[in-house]
Short mmCIF file of C-alpha atoms in Angstrom, two decimals:
data_model
loop_
_atom_site.label_atom_id
_atom_site.label_comp_id
_atom_site.label_asym_id
_atom_site.label_seq_id
_atom_site.Cartn_x
_atom_site.Cartn_y
_atom_site.Cartn_z
CA MET A 100 0.00 0.00 0.00
CA GLU A 101 1.43 3.36 -1.05
CA ARG A 102 1.61 6.21 1.38
CA PRO A 103 -1.01 8.90 0.85
CA THR A 104 -0.26 11.99 -1.20
CA PHE A 105 -0.04 15.05 1.05
CA SER A 106 -1.21 18.26 -0.64
CA VAL A 107 -1.33 21.87 0.49
CA PHE A 108 -3.85 24.45 -0.80
CA ILE A 109 -3.48 27.75 1.03
CA ALA A 110 -3.57 31.52 0.68
CA THR A 111 -0.89 33.85 1.96
CA SER A 112 -0.35 37.58 2.07
CA LEU A 113 2.51 38.90 -0.03
CA ASP A 114 4.58 39.07 3.16
CA GLY A 115 3.97 35.41 4.04
CA PHE A 116 1.12 35.44 6.57
CA ILE A 117 -1.85 33.04 6.46
CA ALA A 118 -3.88 34.80 9.16
CA ARG A 119 -3.90 37.89 11.34
CA PRO A 120 -2.27 37.50 14.79
CA ASP A 121 -5.69 36.57 16.26
CA GLY A 122 -6.37 34.02 13.50
CA ARG A 123 -8.84 36.16 11.54
CA LEU A 124 -9.01 35.69 7.78
CA ASP A 125 -11.06 38.77 6.86
CA TRP A 126 -8.29 40.06 4.57
CA LEU A 127 -9.11 37.23 2.13
CA ASP A 128 -12.39 39.00 1.30
CA ALA A 129 -10.46 41.41 -0.96
CA VAL A 130 -10.13 38.74 -3.67
CA GLN A 131 -13.57 37.14 -3.39
CA ARG A 132 -15.56 37.33 -6.62
CA PRO A 133 -18.96 35.73 -7.30
CA GLY A 134 -18.59 32.26 -8.82
CA GLU A 135 -14.80 32.15 -8.47
CA ASP A 136 -13.21 29.82 -5.95
CA HIS A 137 -9.69 29.81 -7.45
CA GLY A 138 -9.84 26.03 -8.01
CA TYR A 139 -10.62 25.12 -4.41
CA ALA A 140 -13.76 23.05 -5.17
CA ARG A 141 -11.86 20.94 -7.72
CA PHE A 142 -8.97 20.48 -5.29
CA PHE A 143 -11.26 19.63 -2.37
CA ALA A 144 -13.18 17.09 -4.46
CA GLY A 145 -9.88 15.26 -5.04
CA VAL A 146 -9.00 14.73 -1.38
CA ASP A 147 -10.45 12.11 0.94
CA THR A 148 -8.86 13.31 4.20
CA VAL A 149 -8.26 16.71 5.78
CA LEU A 150 -5.37 16.98 8.23
CA VAL A 151 -5.58 20.24 10.10
CA GLY A 152 -3.58 21.70 12.96
CA ARG A 153 -5.32 22.44 16.23
CA SER A 154 -5.11 26.23 15.94
CA THR A 155 -6.55 26.18 12.42
CA TYR A 156 -9.24 23.77 13.58
CA GLU A 157 -10.27 26.20 16.32
CA VAL A 158 -10.59 28.99 13.72
CA VAL A 159 -12.61 26.74 11.39
CA LEU A 160 -15.05 25.90 14.20
CA GLY A 161 -15.97 29.59 14.25
CA PHE A 162 -16.98 29.63 10.56
CA GLY A 163 -20.57 28.64 11.30
CA ALA A 164 -20.99 25.99 8.61
CA TRP A 165 -18.58 23.04 8.81
CA PRO A 166 -16.47 23.31 5.62
CA TYR A 167 -15.28 19.69 5.55
CA ASP A 168 -18.53 17.77 5.04
CA GLY A 169 -18.02 14.39 3.44
CA LYS A 170 -14.33 14.14 4.32
CA ARG A 171 -12.43 12.31 7.04
CA VAL A 172 -11.02 15.06 9.26
CA VAL A 173 -8.02 14.54 11.51
CA VAL A 174 -6.93 17.27 13.90
CA ARG A 175 -3.22 17.14 14.69
CA SER A 176 -2.99 18.02 18.35
CA ARG A 177 -1.18 17.02 21.53
CA ARG A 178 -4.36 17.78 23.50
CA PRO A 179 -7.40 15.52 23.36
CA GLY A 180 -10.51 17.04 21.91
CA THR A 181 -14.22 16.49 21.67
CA PRO A 182 -15.33 15.83 18.10
CA ARG A 183 -18.10 18.10 16.90
CA HIS A 184 -18.38 16.80 13.35
CA GLY A 185 -16.94 13.29 13.56
CA GLU A 186 -13.32 14.42 13.42
CA ALA A 187 -10.52 12.45 15.05
CA PHE A 188 -7.67 13.87 17.13
CA MET A 189 -4.18 12.52 16.53
CA ALA A 190 -0.82 13.30 18.10
CA GLY A 191 2.63 12.28 17.05
CA PRO A 192 5.37 13.13 14.61
CA PRO A 193 4.38 13.52 10.94
CA ALA A 194 5.81 10.13 9.87
CA GLU A 195 3.74 8.36 12.53
CA VAL A 196 0.60 10.30 11.59
CA ALA A 197 1.21 9.44 7.92
CA VAL A 198 1.42 5.72 8.73
CA ARG A 199 -1.84 5.89 10.69
CA LEU A 200 -3.59 7.77 7.88
CA GLN A 201 -2.33 5.21 5.38
CA ALA A 202 -3.64 2.37 7.58
CA ALA A 203 -7.01 4.17 7.70
CA GLY A 204 -7.16 4.13 3.90
CA ALA A 205 -6.26 7.75 3.14
CA ARG A 206 -5.17 8.30 -0.46
CA ARG A 207 -4.87 12.10 -0.78
CA VAL A 208 -4.62 14.28 2.30
CA TYR A 209 -5.25 18.03 2.40
CA VAL A 210 -2.73 19.44 4.89
CA ASP A 211 -3.80 22.75 6.44
CA GLY A 212 -2.40 25.10 9.08
CA GLY A 213 1.02 26.72 9.14
CA ALA A 214 2.57 24.57 11.89
CA THR A 215 1.20 21.33 10.41
CA ILE A 216 2.29 22.25 6.87
CA SER A 217 5.76 23.12 8.17
CA ALA A 218 6.06 19.89 10.17
CA PHE A 219 5.05 17.74 7.19
CA LEU A 220 7.32 19.72 4.85
CA THR A 221 10.22 19.26 7.27
CA ALA A 222 9.50 15.52 7.41
CA GLY A 223 9.60 15.32 3.60
CA LEU A 224 5.96 14.31 3.37
CA VAL A 225 4.43 17.20 1.39
CA ASP A 226 4.09 16.24 -2.27
CA ASP A 227 2.55 19.36 -3.80
CA LEU A 228 1.54 22.89 -2.86
CA VAL A 229 -0.91 25.38 -4.30
CA VAL A 230 -0.18 28.79 -2.80
CA SER A 231 -2.46 31.72 -3.61
CA VAL A 232 -0.67 35.02 -3.04
CA ILE A 233 -3.12 37.73 -2.01
CA PRO A 234 -2.19 41.30 -2.96
CA VAL A 235 -1.93 42.63 0.58
CA VAL A 236 0.90 43.20 3.06
CA LEU A 237 -0.37 42.39 6.55
CA GLY A 238 2.81 43.32 8.43
CA GLU A 239 2.23 40.74 11.16
CA GLY A 240 0.29 37.57 11.78
CA ILE A 241 0.61 33.81 11.60
CA ARG A 242 3.32 32.78 9.17
CA LEU A 243 2.80 30.17 6.48
CA PHE A 244 6.14 28.52 7.19
CA HIS A 245 7.54 28.01 10.68
CA PRO A 246 11.32 27.74 10.95
CA PRO A 247 13.50 25.88 11.01
CA LEU A 248 12.76 24.28 7.65
CA PRO A 249 15.16 22.26 5.54
CA GLU A 250 15.82 23.45 2.02
CA ARG A 251 13.34 21.90 -0.45
CA ALA A 252 13.47 22.24 -4.22
CA LEU A 253 10.14 22.99 -5.88
CA GLU A 254 9.13 22.55 -9.50
CA LEU A 255 6.60 25.05 -10.83
CA GLN A 256 3.61 23.19 -12.26
CA GLY A 257 1.66 26.31 -13.15
CA SER A 258 0.77 29.88 -12.31
CA GLN A 259 -2.53 31.65 -12.70
CA PRO A 260 -3.21 35.36 -12.23
CA TYR A 261 -6.78 36.44 -11.45
CA PRO A 262 -8.46 39.82 -12.08
CA SER A 263 -8.62 40.44 -8.32
CA GLY A 264 -4.81 40.50 -8.19
CA LEU A 265 -4.51 37.04 -6.61
CA VAL A 266 -1.74 34.98 -8.18
CA GLN A 267 -1.88 31.23 -7.70
CA LEU A 268 1.29 29.17 -7.83
CA SER A 269 1.27 25.37 -8.11
CA TYR A 270 4.39 23.45 -7.16
CA ARG A 271 5.52 19.87 -6.90
CA ILE A 272 8.16 19.01 -4.33
CA VAL A 273 11.26 17.74 -6.10
CA SER A 274 12.62 14.69 -4.33
CA ARG A 275 16.34 14.15 -4.19
CA SER A 276 16.04 11.43 -6.83
CA ASP A 277 14.15 13.86 -9.12
CA ALA A 278 16.62 16.68 -8.74
CA ARG A 279 18.37 17.69 -11.92
CA PRO A 280 22.16 18.04 -11.78
CA GLY A 281 23.23 21.70 -11.79
#
């Protein structure tokens, strides 16, 4: 059985923040246009599991409507939690979590939350990233990437500008065996 594919789909300010210091995401409203989801629905339809960090999970609980209907949701947290929508809580290093998700039948996992993305990237488990750069400088907030991170080569799979000013970048992580000699 192959390990699941771990995919990131996230928005960041031009200066690298994914949320305000208090977790608010109101700054994303600047690029919202009727009928345009920047490919999120297609991406979300292709995942069977959502792996979200505890802080991001707490923010998502405040959305009103649960955004992960129909998906297995795993909250990566050292603290136990009470499921509100059938989610599971899982602790442990990324490699251990990956093995447990594989045993549970996960095939493609949506990894969300700066600390969780960084941990899985550090462990060499992130396979691809879609990063939407929002045309705003927040100045402070919650960073997309949490140091220290090892150097990772990325291969651009595509870029898409939108009329709102959002620019979406799609990357594949280049494994050491895929790296081209310089």
